[in-house]
């Protein structure tokens, strides 16, 4: 199996074993990322030696993204400082987060190294959509047939809600949000201006119906059904909010917009909300949103406690990965929920508390920088593919950032890796050359 094939396999299996939220799974992801990056860099070095150029030829997207990579690595160096000077309240868990953080950086660089042409970009998007569609179909079938199984074991919780092979419906919804965004961006990239008389337009319509594009649209509809069936309040809210926000940006910024682009964005809202929602219960999600109140939710109080935690250690942080062990000593009496809060249910505050202000700032700048590039891709690129990739990256990043205000998707390995993929996709959308180079390595 080549490095490229192994990378595709890794992307496909990311969500399968409980979204990687078990020690053996995320350890496998880390090992695969480090190994593939090492092999890919070795191949580039050997190629440079063979050509006697003395310099390693890196894809333009990777060279442009080096500042982002440095920021991501800098956040991990802060964890190393926590370990070295024993600022962490749990050396063991901070060490595990340090390894996982470095593997995410390796995955970011690996993605930019491997996705060096149009064919590979299209292939990996199909891999992601097929992986998400499998999760969607499996999760929906479990709900509709009352066969409540996860990854080879019977589900202990979230019965009657779609979770796929994830443990939590909310993290399943977070994965769907990101994959849907990538798929929608890819569909936009395929949109073409209809030309000619009615016969030519009819011919173009038939060609579209017989093309892989219609398969992609059907798979996305299935994924929306699964998202609705998850009954995740913020998952559904984040998806539709990010679609509205990014759609508005696309209509405002994109040059030479085709009529099919506008129709596609409109159909996504009309069909997915009106038709899919009617048959699969979007009103139940709305009921859960209406029933939400400060009286039956303790996340606000937990967020307040987490902010107080950061105020105690504003620079050094409590240590990456140590929230579960530190929070009990900060828990207020008005947090009456009997469950153990091993995560803050707010990624922003948890990263701030665990990494301290310097680490949080490094991560925040990297994410905002990539988001800006995704918006610039929609506005500045002439290639329909790269504009579509910019849309997908912008929507996916926006969705998970909205969702992260009340959940901890970025603490789940599969979702963290997919988020890093979105950051890399934003770099590719902005900087990758439009012409494909066929002389790529395997």
CSV table of C-alpha atoms in Angstrom, one decimal:
chain,number,residue,atom,x,y,z
A,1,UNK,CA,0.0,0.0,0.0
A,2,UNK,CA,1.4,3.4,-1.0
A,3,UNK,CA,1.6,6.4,1.3
A,4,UNK,CA,-1.3,8.1,-0.6
A,5,UNK,CA,-3.5,5.0,-0.2
A,6,UNK,CA,-2.6,4.7,3.5
A,7,UNK,CA,-3.5,8.3,4.0
A,8,UNK,CA,-6.9,7.8,2.4
A,9,UNK,CA,-7.5,4.7,4.6
A,10,UNK,CA,-6.6,6.8,7.7
A,11,UNK,CA,-9.1,9.5,6.8
A,12,UNK,CA,-11.8,6.9,6.2
A,13,UNK,CA,-11.3,5.1,9.5
A,14,UNK,CA,-11.0,8.2,11.7
A,15,UNK,CA,-14.6,8.1,12.9
A,16,UNK,CA,-15.0,4.3,13.0
A,17,UNK,CA,-13.7,3.1,16.4
A,18,UNK,CA,-15.7,5.4,18.8
A,19,UNK,CA,-14.4,8.5,16.9
A,20,UNK,CA,-10.9,7.5,18.1
A,21,UNK,CA,-11.9,8.3,21.6
A,22,UNK,CA,-10.2,5.2,23.0
A,23,UNK,CA,-6.5,4.9,23.8
A,24,UNK,CA,-5.6,2.3,21.1
A,25,UNK,CA,-7.4,4.2,18.3
A,26,UNK,CA,-5.9,7.7,18.8
A,27,UNK,CA,-2.5,6.1,19.4
A,28,UNK,CA,-2.9,4.4,16.0
A,29,UNK,CA,-3.8,7.7,14.4
A,30,UNK,CA,-0.7,9.4,15.9
A,31,UNK,CA,1.6,6.6,14.8
A,32,UNK,CA,0.1,6.7,11.2
A,33,UNK,CA,0.5,10.5,11.0
A,34,UNK,CA,4.1,10.5,12.2
A,35,UNK,CA,5.1,7.6,10.0
A,36,UNK,CA,3.5,8.9,6.8
A,37,UNK,CA,5.0,12.3,7.3
A,38,UNK,CA,8.4,10.9,7.9
A,39,UNK,CA,8.2,8.7,4.8
A,40,UNK,CA,6.9,11.5,2.6
A,41,UNK,CA,9.6,13.9,3.7
A,42,UNK,CA,12.2,11.2,3.1
A,43,UNK,CA,10.9,10.7,-0.4
A,44,UNK,CA,11.1,14.4,-1.1
A,45,UNK,CA,14.7,14.5,0.3
A,46,UNK,CA,15.7,11.6,-1.8
A,47,UNK,CA,14.2,13.2,-4.9
A,48,UNK,CA,16.1,16.4,-4.2
A,49,UNK,CA,19.3,14.4,-3.9
A,50,UNK,CA,18.6,12.5,-7.1
A,51,UNK,CA,18.1,15.7,-9.0
A,52,UNK,CA,21.1,17.3,-7.3
A,53,UNK,CA,19.1,20.5,-6.6
A,54,UNK,CA,20.1,20.7,-3.0
A,55,UNK,CA,16.7,21.9,-2.0
A,56,UNK,CA,13.4,20.0,-1.3
A,57,UNK,CA,10.6,21.1,-3.5
A,58,UNK,CA,7.5,21.6,-1.3
A,59,UNK,CA,4.0,22.3,-2.5
A,60,UNK,CA,3.2,26.1,-2.6
A,61,UNK,CA,0.3,25.6,-0.2
A,62,UNK,CA,2.7,24.1,2.4
A,63,UNK,CA,5.3,26.9,2.1
A,64,UNK,CA,2.6,29.5,2.5
A,65,UNK,CA,1.1,27.7,5.5
A,66,UNK,CA,4.4,27.4,7.3
A,67,UNK,CA,3.4,30.3,9.7
A,68,UNK,CA,0.3,28.4,10.6
A,69,UNK,CA,2.3,25.3,11.2
A,70,UNK,CA,4.7,27.2,13.4
A,71,UNK,CA,1.8,28.5,15.5
A,72,UNK,CA,0.3,25.0,15.9
A,73,UNK,CA,3.7,23.6,16.9
A,74,UNK,CA,4.3,26.6,19.2
A,75,UNK,CA,1.2,25.6,21.2
A,76,UNK,CA,2.6,22.1,21.6
A,77,UNK,CA,5.9,23.6,22.8
A,78,UNK,CA,4.0,25.3,25.5
A,79,UNK,CA,2.7,21.9,26.6
A,80,UNK,CA,6.4,20.8,26.7
A,81,UNK,CA,7.2,23.7,28.9
A,82,UNK,CA,4.3,22.7,31.2
A,83,UNK,CA,5.8,19.2,31.4
A,84,UNK,CA,9.4,20.4,31.9
A,85,UNK,CA,8.7,22.9,34.7
A,86,UNK,CA,5.9,20.7,36.2
A,87,UNK,CA,3.2,23.3,35.7
A,88,UNK,CA,0.8,20.6,34.8
A,89,UNK,CA,-1.5,19.1,37.4
A,90,UNK,CA,-1.1,15.7,35.7
A,91,UNK,CA,2.2,15.0,33.9
A,92,UNK,CA,0.8,11.8,32.4
A,93,UNK,CA,-2.2,13.3,30.7
A,94,UNK,CA,-0.3,16.3,29.5
A,95,UNK,CA,2.3,14.1,27.9
A,96,UNK,CA,-0.5,12.2,26.1
A,97,UNK,CA,-2.0,15.5,24.9
A,98,UNK,CA,1.5,16.6,23.8
A,99,UNK,CA,1.9,13.5,21.6
A,100,UNK,CA,-1.6,13.9,20.2
A,101,UNK,CA,-1.1,17.6,19.5
A,102,UNK,CA,2.2,16.9,17.6
A,103,UNK,CA,0.4,14.2,15.6
A,104,UNK,CA,-2.2,16.8,14.6
A,105,UNK,CA,0.6,19.1,13.4
A,106,UNK,CA,2.1,16.2,11.5
A,107,UNK,CA,-1.3,15.5,9.9
A,108,UNK,CA,-1.6,19.2,8.8
A,109,UNK,CA,1.8,19.1,7.1
A,110,UNK,CA,1.1,15.6,5.6
A,111,UNK,CA,-2.2,16.8,4.1
A,112,UNK,CA,-0.6,19.8,2.4
A,113,UNK,CA,2.2,17.6,1.1
A,114,UNK,CA,0.0,14.9,-0.4
A,115,UNK,CA,-2.9,17.0,-1.8
A,116,UNK,CA,-0.7,18.5,-4.5
A,117,UNK,CA,-3.0,18.2,-7.5
A,118,UNK,CA,-6.6,18.4,-8.5
A,119,UNK,CA,-7.1,14.6,-8.8
A,120,UNK,CA,-6.0,13.9,-5.3
A,121,UNK,CA,-8.1,16.7,-3.8
A,122,UNK,CA,-11.2,15.3,-5.5
A,123,UNK,CA,-10.4,11.8,-4.4
A,124,UNK,CA,-9.9,12.7,-0.7
A,125,UNK,CA,-13.2,14.6,-0.7
A,126,UNK,CA,-15.0,11.5,-2.0
A,127,UNK,CA,-13.3,9.5,0.7
A,128,UNK,CA,-14.5,11.9,3.4
A,129,UNK,CA,-18.1,12.0,2.0
A,130,UNK,CA,-18.2,8.2,1.8
A,131,UNK,CA,-16.9,7.9,5.3
A,132,UNK,CA,-19.5,10.4,6.6
A,133,UNK,CA,-22.3,8.8,4.5
A,134,UNK,CA,-21.5,5.4,6.0
A,135,UNK,CA,-21.8,7.0,9.5
A,136,UNK,CA,-25.1,8.7,8.5
A,137,UNK,CA,-26.7,5.5,7.0
A,138,UNK,CA,-25.5,3.4,9.9
A,139,UNK,CA,-26.7,5.9,12.5
A,140,UNK,CA,-30.1,6.4,10.8
A,141,UNK,CA,-30.7,2.7,10.5
A,142,UNK,CA,-30.0,2.2,14.1
A,143,UNK,CA,-32.6,4.8,15.0
A,144,UNK,CA,-35.3,3.7,12.5
A,145,UNK,CA,-34.9,-0.1,13.3
A,146,UNK,CA,-34.4,0.3,17.0
A,147,UNK,CA,-31.2,-1.8,16.7
A,148,UNK,CA,-29.1,0.4,19.0
A,149,UNK,CA,-25.5,-0.7,18.3
A,150,UNK,CA,-22.4,1.5,18.1
A,151,UNK,CA,-19.0,0.1,17.2
A,152,UNK,CA,-19.6,-3.6,17.8
A,153,UNK,CA,-21.2,-3.0,21.2
A,154,UNK,CA,-24.7,-2.2,22.3
A,155,UNK,CA,-25.2,1.6,22.9
A,156,UNK,CA,-25.4,2.4,26.6
A,157,UNK,CA,-26.8,5.9,26.0
A,158,UNK,CA,-28.4,8.3,23.4
A,159,UNK,CA,-30.9,5.6,22.5
A,160,UNK,CA,-33.3,6.7,19.8
A,161,UNK,CA,-30.7,9.3,18.5
A,162,UNK,CA,-28.3,8.8,15.6
A,163,UNK,CA,-24.7,8.5,16.8
A,164,UNK,CA,-23.1,6.3,14.1
A,165,UNK,CA,-20.1,4.6,15.7
A,166,UNK,CA,-19.5,7.7,17.9
A,167,UNK,CA,-20.2,7.7,21.6
A,168,UNK,CA,-22.0,11.0,21.7
A,169,UNK,CA,-24.7,12.4,19.3
A,170,UNK,CA,-23.2,15.8,19.6
A,171,UNK,CA,-19.8,14.7,18.4
A,172,UNK,CA,-21.5,12.7,15.7
A,173,UNK,CA,-23.3,15.9,14.7
A,174,UNK,CA,-20.0,17.9,14.8
A,175,UNK,CA,-18.4,15.4,12.4
A,176,UNK,CA,-21.4,15.6,10.1
A,177,UNK,CA,-21.2,19.4,10.1
A,178,UNK,CA,-17.6,19.4,8.9
A,179,UNK,CA,-18.1,16.7,6.2
A,180,UNK,CA,-21.3,18.3,4.9
A,181,UNK,CA,-19.5,21.6,4.5
A,182,UNK,CA,-16.7,19.9,2.5
A,183,UNK,CA,-19.3,18.2,0.3
A,184,UNK,CA,-21.3,21.4,-0.3
A,185,UNK,CA,-18.2,23.2,-1.2
A,186,UNK,CA,-17.3,20.5,-3.7
A,187,UNK,CA,-20.8,20.6,-5.2
A,188,UNK,CA,-20.4,24.4,-5.7
A,189,UNK,CA,-17.1,23.7,-7.4
A,190,UNK,CA,-18.9,21.6,-10.0
A,191,UNK,CA,-21.5,24.3,-10.7
A,192,UNK,CA,-21.5,25.4,-14.3
A,193,UNK,CA,-23.1,28.3,-16.1
A,194,UNK,CA,-26.0,27.0,-18.3
A,195,UNK,CA,-25.6,28.2,-21.8
A,196,UNK,CA,-27.4,28.0,-25.1
A,197,UNK,CA,-31.1,27.3,-26.0
A,198,UNK,CA,-33.5,25.1,-24.2
A,199,UNK,CA,-32.3,22.0,-25.9
A,200,UNK,CA,-28.7,22.6,-24.8
A,201,UNK,CA,-29.8,23.4,-21.3
A,202,UNK,CA,-31.9,20.2,-21.2
A,203,UNK,CA,-28.9,18.3,-22.3
A,204,UNK,CA,-26.8,19.8,-19.6
A,205,UNK,CA,-29.4,19.0,-17.0
A,206,UNK,CA,-29.5,15.3,-18.1
A,207,UNK,CA,-25.7,15.2,-18.0
A,208,UNK,CA,-25.8,16.5,-14.5
A,209,UNK,CA,-28.4,13.9,-13.4
A,210,UNK,CA,-26.2,11.1,-14.8
A,211,UNK,CA,-23.0,12.5,-13.3
A,212,UNK,CA,-21.4,11.7,-9.9
A,213,UNK,CA,-22.6,15.1,-8.8
A,214,UNK,CA,-26.1,13.8,-8.3
A,215,UNK,CA,-24.7,10.9,-6.2
A,216,UNK,CA,-22.9,13.5,-4.0
A,217,UNK,CA,-26.1,15.5,-3.6
A,218,UNK,CA,-28.0,12.3,-2.5
A,219,UNK,CA,-25.3,11.4,0.0
A,220,UNK,CA,-25.4,14.9,1.4
A,221,UNK,CA,-29.2,14.7,1.8
A,222,UNK,CA,-28.7,11.4,3.8
A,223,UNK,CA,-26.1,13.1,6.0
A,224,UNK,CA,-28.6,15.9,6.7
A,225,UNK,CA,-31.2,13.3,7.7
A,226,UNK,CA,-28.7,11.7,10.1
A,227,UNK,CA,-27.8,15.2,11.5
A,228,UNK,CA,-31.5,15.8,12.2
A,229,UNK,CA,-31.9,12.4,13.7
A,230,UNK,CA,-29.1,13.0,16.1
A,231,UNK,CA,-31.4,15.6,17.8
A,232,UNK,CA,-28.3,17.6,18.6
A,233,UNK,CA,-29.5,21.2,19.3
A,234,UNK,CA,-26.3,23.0,18.6
A,235,UNK,CA,-25.2,20.6,15.9
A,236,UNK,CA,-28.2,21.4,13.8
A,237,UNK,CA,-28.1,25.1,14.7
A,238,UNK,CA,-24.4,25.3,13.9
A,239,UNK,CA,-24.9,23.6,10.5
A,240,UNK,CA,-27.7,25.8,9.3
A,241,UNK,CA,-26.2,29.0,10.7
A,242,UNK,CA,-22.8,28.3,9.1
A,243,UNK,CA,-24.6,27.5,5.8
A,244,UNK,CA,-26.5,30.8,5.9
A,245,UNK,CA,-23.4,32.8,6.9
A,246,UNK,CA,-21.0,31.3,4.3
A,247,UNK,CA,-23.7,31.3,1.6
A,248,UNK,CA,-24.2,35.0,2.1
A,249,UNK,CA,-20.4,35.5,1.9
A,250,UNK,CA,-20.2,33.5,-1.2
A,251,UNK,CA,-23.0,35.4,-2.9
A,252,UNK,CA,-21.3,38.6,-1.9
A,253,UNK,CA,-17.7,37.8,-2.7
A,254,UNK,CA,-17.6,35.2,-5.5
A,255,UNK,CA,-16.9,36.6,-8.9
A,256,UNK,CA,-18.7,35.2,-12.0
A,257,UNK,CA,-21.3,33.4,-10.0
A,258,UNK,CA,-23.4,31.0,-12.1
A,259,UNK,CA,-27.1,30.7,-11.7
A,260,UNK,CA,-26.7,27.1,-10.7
A,261,UNK,CA,-24.6,28.2,-7.7
A,262,UNK,CA,-27.5,30.4,-6.4
A,263,UNK,CA,-30.0,27.6,-7.1
A,264,UNK,CA,-27.8,25.1,-5.3
A,265,UNK,CA,-27.5,27.2,-2.2
A,266,UNK,CA,-31.2,27.9,-2.1
A,267,UNK,CA,-32.1,24.2,-2.6
A,268,UNK,CA,-29.9,23.2,0.3
A,269,UNK,CA,-32.0,25.3,2.6
A,270,UNK,CA,-35.4,24.6,1.1
A,271,UNK,CA,-35.0,20.9,0.5
A,272,UNK,CA,-33.0,20.0,3.6
A,273,UNK,CA,-35.1,22.0,6.0
A,274,UNK,CA,-38.6,21.8,4.5
A,275,UNK,CA,-38.6,18.3,3.0
A,276,UNK,CA,-36.0,16.4,5.1
A,277,UNK,CA,-37.1,18.1,8.3
A,278,UNK,CA,-40.7,17.3,7.7
A,279,UNK,CA,-40.2,13.6,7.4
A,280,UNK,CA,-37.4,13.1,9.9
A,281,UNK,CA,-38.4,15.4,12.7
A,282,UNK,CA,-36.6,18.7,12.7
A,283,UNK,CA,-39.4,19.9,14.9
A,284,UNK,CA,-38.1,17.6,17.6
A,285,UNK,CA,-34.8,19.5,17.5
A,286,UNK,CA,-36.7,22.8,17.7
A,287,UNK,CA,-38.7,21.5,20.7
A,288,UNK,CA,-35.4,20.6,22.5
A,289,UNK,CA,-34.1,24.1,21.7
A,290,UNK,CA,-37.3,25.7,23.2
A,291,UNK,CA,-37.1,23.5,26.2
A,292,UNK,CA,-33.6,24.5,27.0
A,293,UNK,CA,-33.3,26.8,30.0
A,294,UNK,CA,-30.8,27.9,32.6
A,295,UNK,CA,-32.7,25.9,35.2
A,296,UNK,CA,-32.1,22.5,33.6
A,297,UNK,CA,-28.7,23.2,32.2
A,298,UNK,CA,-25.5,23.6,34.3
A,299,UNK,CA,-23.1,24.4,31.4
A,300,UNK,CA,-23.2,28.1,32.1
A,301,UNK,CA,-22.0,27.5,35.7
A,302,UNK,CA,-19.3,25.1,34.5
A,303,UNK,CA,-18.1,27.7,32.0
A,304,UNK,CA,-17.9,30.3,34.7
A,305,UNK,CA,-15.9,27.8,36.9
A,306,UNK,CA,-13.6,27.1,34.0
A,307,UNK,CA,-13.0,30.8,33.5
A,308,UNK,CA,-12.2,31.1,37.2
A,309,UNK,CA,-9.8,28.2,36.7
A,310,UNK,CA,-7.9,30.1,34.0
A,311,UNK,CA,-7.8,33.2,36.1
A,312,UNK,CA,-5.8,31.2,38.7
A,313,UNK,CA,-3.3,30.1,36.1
A,314,UNK,CA,-3.5,32.7,33.3
A,315,UNK,CA,-0.1,32.2,31.8
A,316,UNK,CA,1.0,28.6,32.6
A,317,UNK,CA,-2.5,27.0,32.4
A,318,UNK,CA,-3.4,24.0,34.4
A,319,UNK,CA,-1.8,21.6,31.9
A,320,UNK,CA,-3.1,20.2,28.7
A,321,UNK,CA,-5.5,17.3,29.2
A,322,UNK,CA,-5.9,17.8,32.9
A,323,UNK,CA,-9.4,19.3,33.1
A,324,UNK,CA,-11.0,16.2,34.5
A,325,UNK,CA,-8.6,16.1,37.4
A,326,UNK,CA,-8.6,19.8,38.1
A,327,UNK,CA,-12.2,20.8,37.8
A,328,UNK,CA,-13.6,19.1,41.0
A,329,UNK,CA,-11.6,21.6,43.1
A,330,UNK,CA,-13.1,24.5,41.2
A,331,UNK,CA,-16.7,23.2,41.0
A,332,UNK,CA,-19.2,25.6,42.5
A,333,UNK,CA,-22.1,24.5,44.7
A,334,UNK,CA,-24.7,25.6,42.3
A,335,UNK,CA,-23.6,23.0,39.8
A,336,UNK,CA,-26.1,20.4,40.8
A,337,UNK,CA,-25.7,18.0,37.9
A,338,UNK,CA,-24.8,14.6,39.2
A,339,UNK,CA,-22.6,13.8,36.2
A,340,UNK,CA,-18.9,14.1,36.2
A,341,UNK,CA,-17.6,17.0,34.0
A,342,UNK,CA,-14.5,15.5,32.5
A,343,UNK,CA,-14.7,18.3,29.8
A,344,UNK,CA,-15.8,21.9,30.0
A,345,UNK,CA,-18.4,21.7,27.2
A,346,UNK,CA,-16.8,24.8,25.9
A,347,UNK,CA,-13.7,24.3,23.8
A,348,UNK,CA,-12.6,27.9,24.0
A,349,UNK,CA,-12.5,28.1,27.8
A,350,UNK,CA,-11.0,24.6,28.1
A,351,UNK,CA,-8.1,25.4,25.8
A,352,UNK,CA,-7.7,28.7,27.6
A,353,UNK,CA,-7.6,27.0,31.0
A,354,UNK,CA,-5.4,24.1,30.0
A,355,UNK,CA,-2.9,25.8,27.7
A,356,UNK,CA,-2.9,29.3,29.3
A,357,UNK,CA,-3.2,32.5,27.4
A,358,UNK,CA,0.0,32.1,25.2
A,359,UNK,CA,-1.1,28.6,23.9
A,360,UNK,CA,-4.7,29.7,23.4
A,361,UNK,CA,-3.5,32.8,21.4
A,362,UNK,CA,-1.3,30.6,19.1
A,363,UNK,CA,-4.2,28.3,18.3
A,364,UNK,CA,-6.7,31.1,17.9
A,365,UNK,CA,-4.4,33.0,15.4
A,366,UNK,CA,-3.8,29.9,13.4
A,367,UNK,CA,-7.6,29.2,13.1
A,368,UNK,CA,-8.5,32.8,12.3
A,369,UNK,CA,-5.7,33.0,9.7
A,370,UNK,CA,-6.9,29.9,7.9
A,371,UNK,CA,-10.5,31.2,8.0
A,372,UNK,CA,-9.3,34.5,6.4
A,373,UNK,CA,-7.6,32.5,3.6
A,374,UNK,CA,-10.8,30.5,3.0
A,375,UNK,CA,-12.7,33.7,2.5
A,376,UNK,CA,-10.0,35.2,0.3
A,377,UNK,CA,-10.2,32.0,-1.8
A,378,UNK,CA,-13.9,32.7,-2.5
A,379,UNK,CA,-13.1,36.3,-3.4
A,380,UNK,CA,-9.8,36.1,-5.3
A,381,UNK,CA,-9.5,32.7,-6.9
A,382,UNK,CA,-10.7,32.2,-10.5
A,383,UNK,CA,-10.7,28.4,-10.3
A,384,UNK,CA,-14.1,27.0,-9.5
A,385,UNK,CA,-12.5,24.1,-7.6
A,386,UNK,CA,-10.5,26.4,-5.3
A,387,UNK,CA,-13.5,28.7,-4.7
A,388,UNK,CA,-15.6,25.7,-3.8
A,389,UNK,CA,-12.8,24.5,-1.4
A,390,UNK,CA,-12.7,27.9,0.2
A,391,UNK,CA,-16.5,27.7,0.7
A,392,UNK,CA,-16.2,24.3,2.3
A,393,UNK,CA,-13.4,25.2,4.6
A,394,UNK,CA,-15.1,28.5,5.6
A,395,UNK,CA,-18.4,26.8,6.4
A,396,UNK,CA,-16.8,23.8,8.2
A,397,UNK,CA,-14.6,26.0,10.4
A,398,UNK,CA,-17.5,28.3,11.1
A,399,UNK,CA,-19.8,25.4,12.0
A,400,UNK,CA,-17.4,23.8,14.5
A,401,UNK,CA,-16.5,27.2,16.0
A,402,UNK,CA,-20.2,27.8,16.7
A,403,UNK,CA,-20.7,24.3,18.1
A,404,UNK,CA,-17.6,24.6,20.3
A,405,UNK,CA,-19.1,27.3,22.4
A,406,UNK,CA,-21.3,24.7,24.1
A,407,UNK,CA,-19.5,21.4,23.5
A,408,UNK,CA,-16.0,19.7,23.2
A,409,UNK,CA,-15.8,18.5,19.6
A,410,UNK,CA,-12.2,19.4,19.4
A,411,UNK,CA,-11.3,17.1,22.3
A,412,UNK,CA,-12.5,14.1,20.2
A,413,UNK,CA,-9.7,12.7,18.0
A,414,UNK,CA,-11.7,12.1,14.8
A,415,UNK,CA,-13.2,15.6,15.0
A,416,UNK,CA,-9.9,17.2,15.9
A,417,UNK,CA,-8.2,15.5,12.9
A,418,UNK,CA,-11.1,16.6,10.6
A,419,UNK,CA,-10.8,20.2,11.9
A,420,UNK,CA,-7.1,20.2,11.1
A,421,UNK,CA,-8.0,18.9,7.6
A,422,UNK,CA,-10.3,21.9,7.2
A,423,UNK,CA,-7.4,24.3,8.1
A,424,UNK,CA,-5.2,22.6,5.5
A,425,UNK,CA,-8.1,22.8,3.0
A,426,UNK,CA,-8.3,26.5,3.5
A,427,UNK,CA,-4.5,26.8,2.7
A,428,UNK,CA,-5.0,24.7,-0.4
A,429,UNK,CA,-8.0,26.8,-1.5
A,430,UNK,CA,-6.0,30.0,-1.2
A,431,UNK,CA,-2.6,29.0,-2.4
A,432,UNK,CA,-2.5,25.8,-4.4
A,433,UNK,CA,-1.8,26.3,-8.1
A,434,UNK,CA,-4.9,25.8,-10.4
A,435,UNK,CA,-3.1,23.6,-12.8
A,436,UNK,CA,-2.5,20.0,-11.7
A,437,UNK,CA,0.9,18.4,-11.8
A,438,UNK,CA,0.7,14.8,-12.9
A,439,UNK,CA,4.2,13.9,-11.9
A,440,UNK,CA,3.4,13.3,-8.3
A,441,UNK,CA,5.0,10.7,-6.1
A,442,UNK,CA,3.1,7.8,-4.6
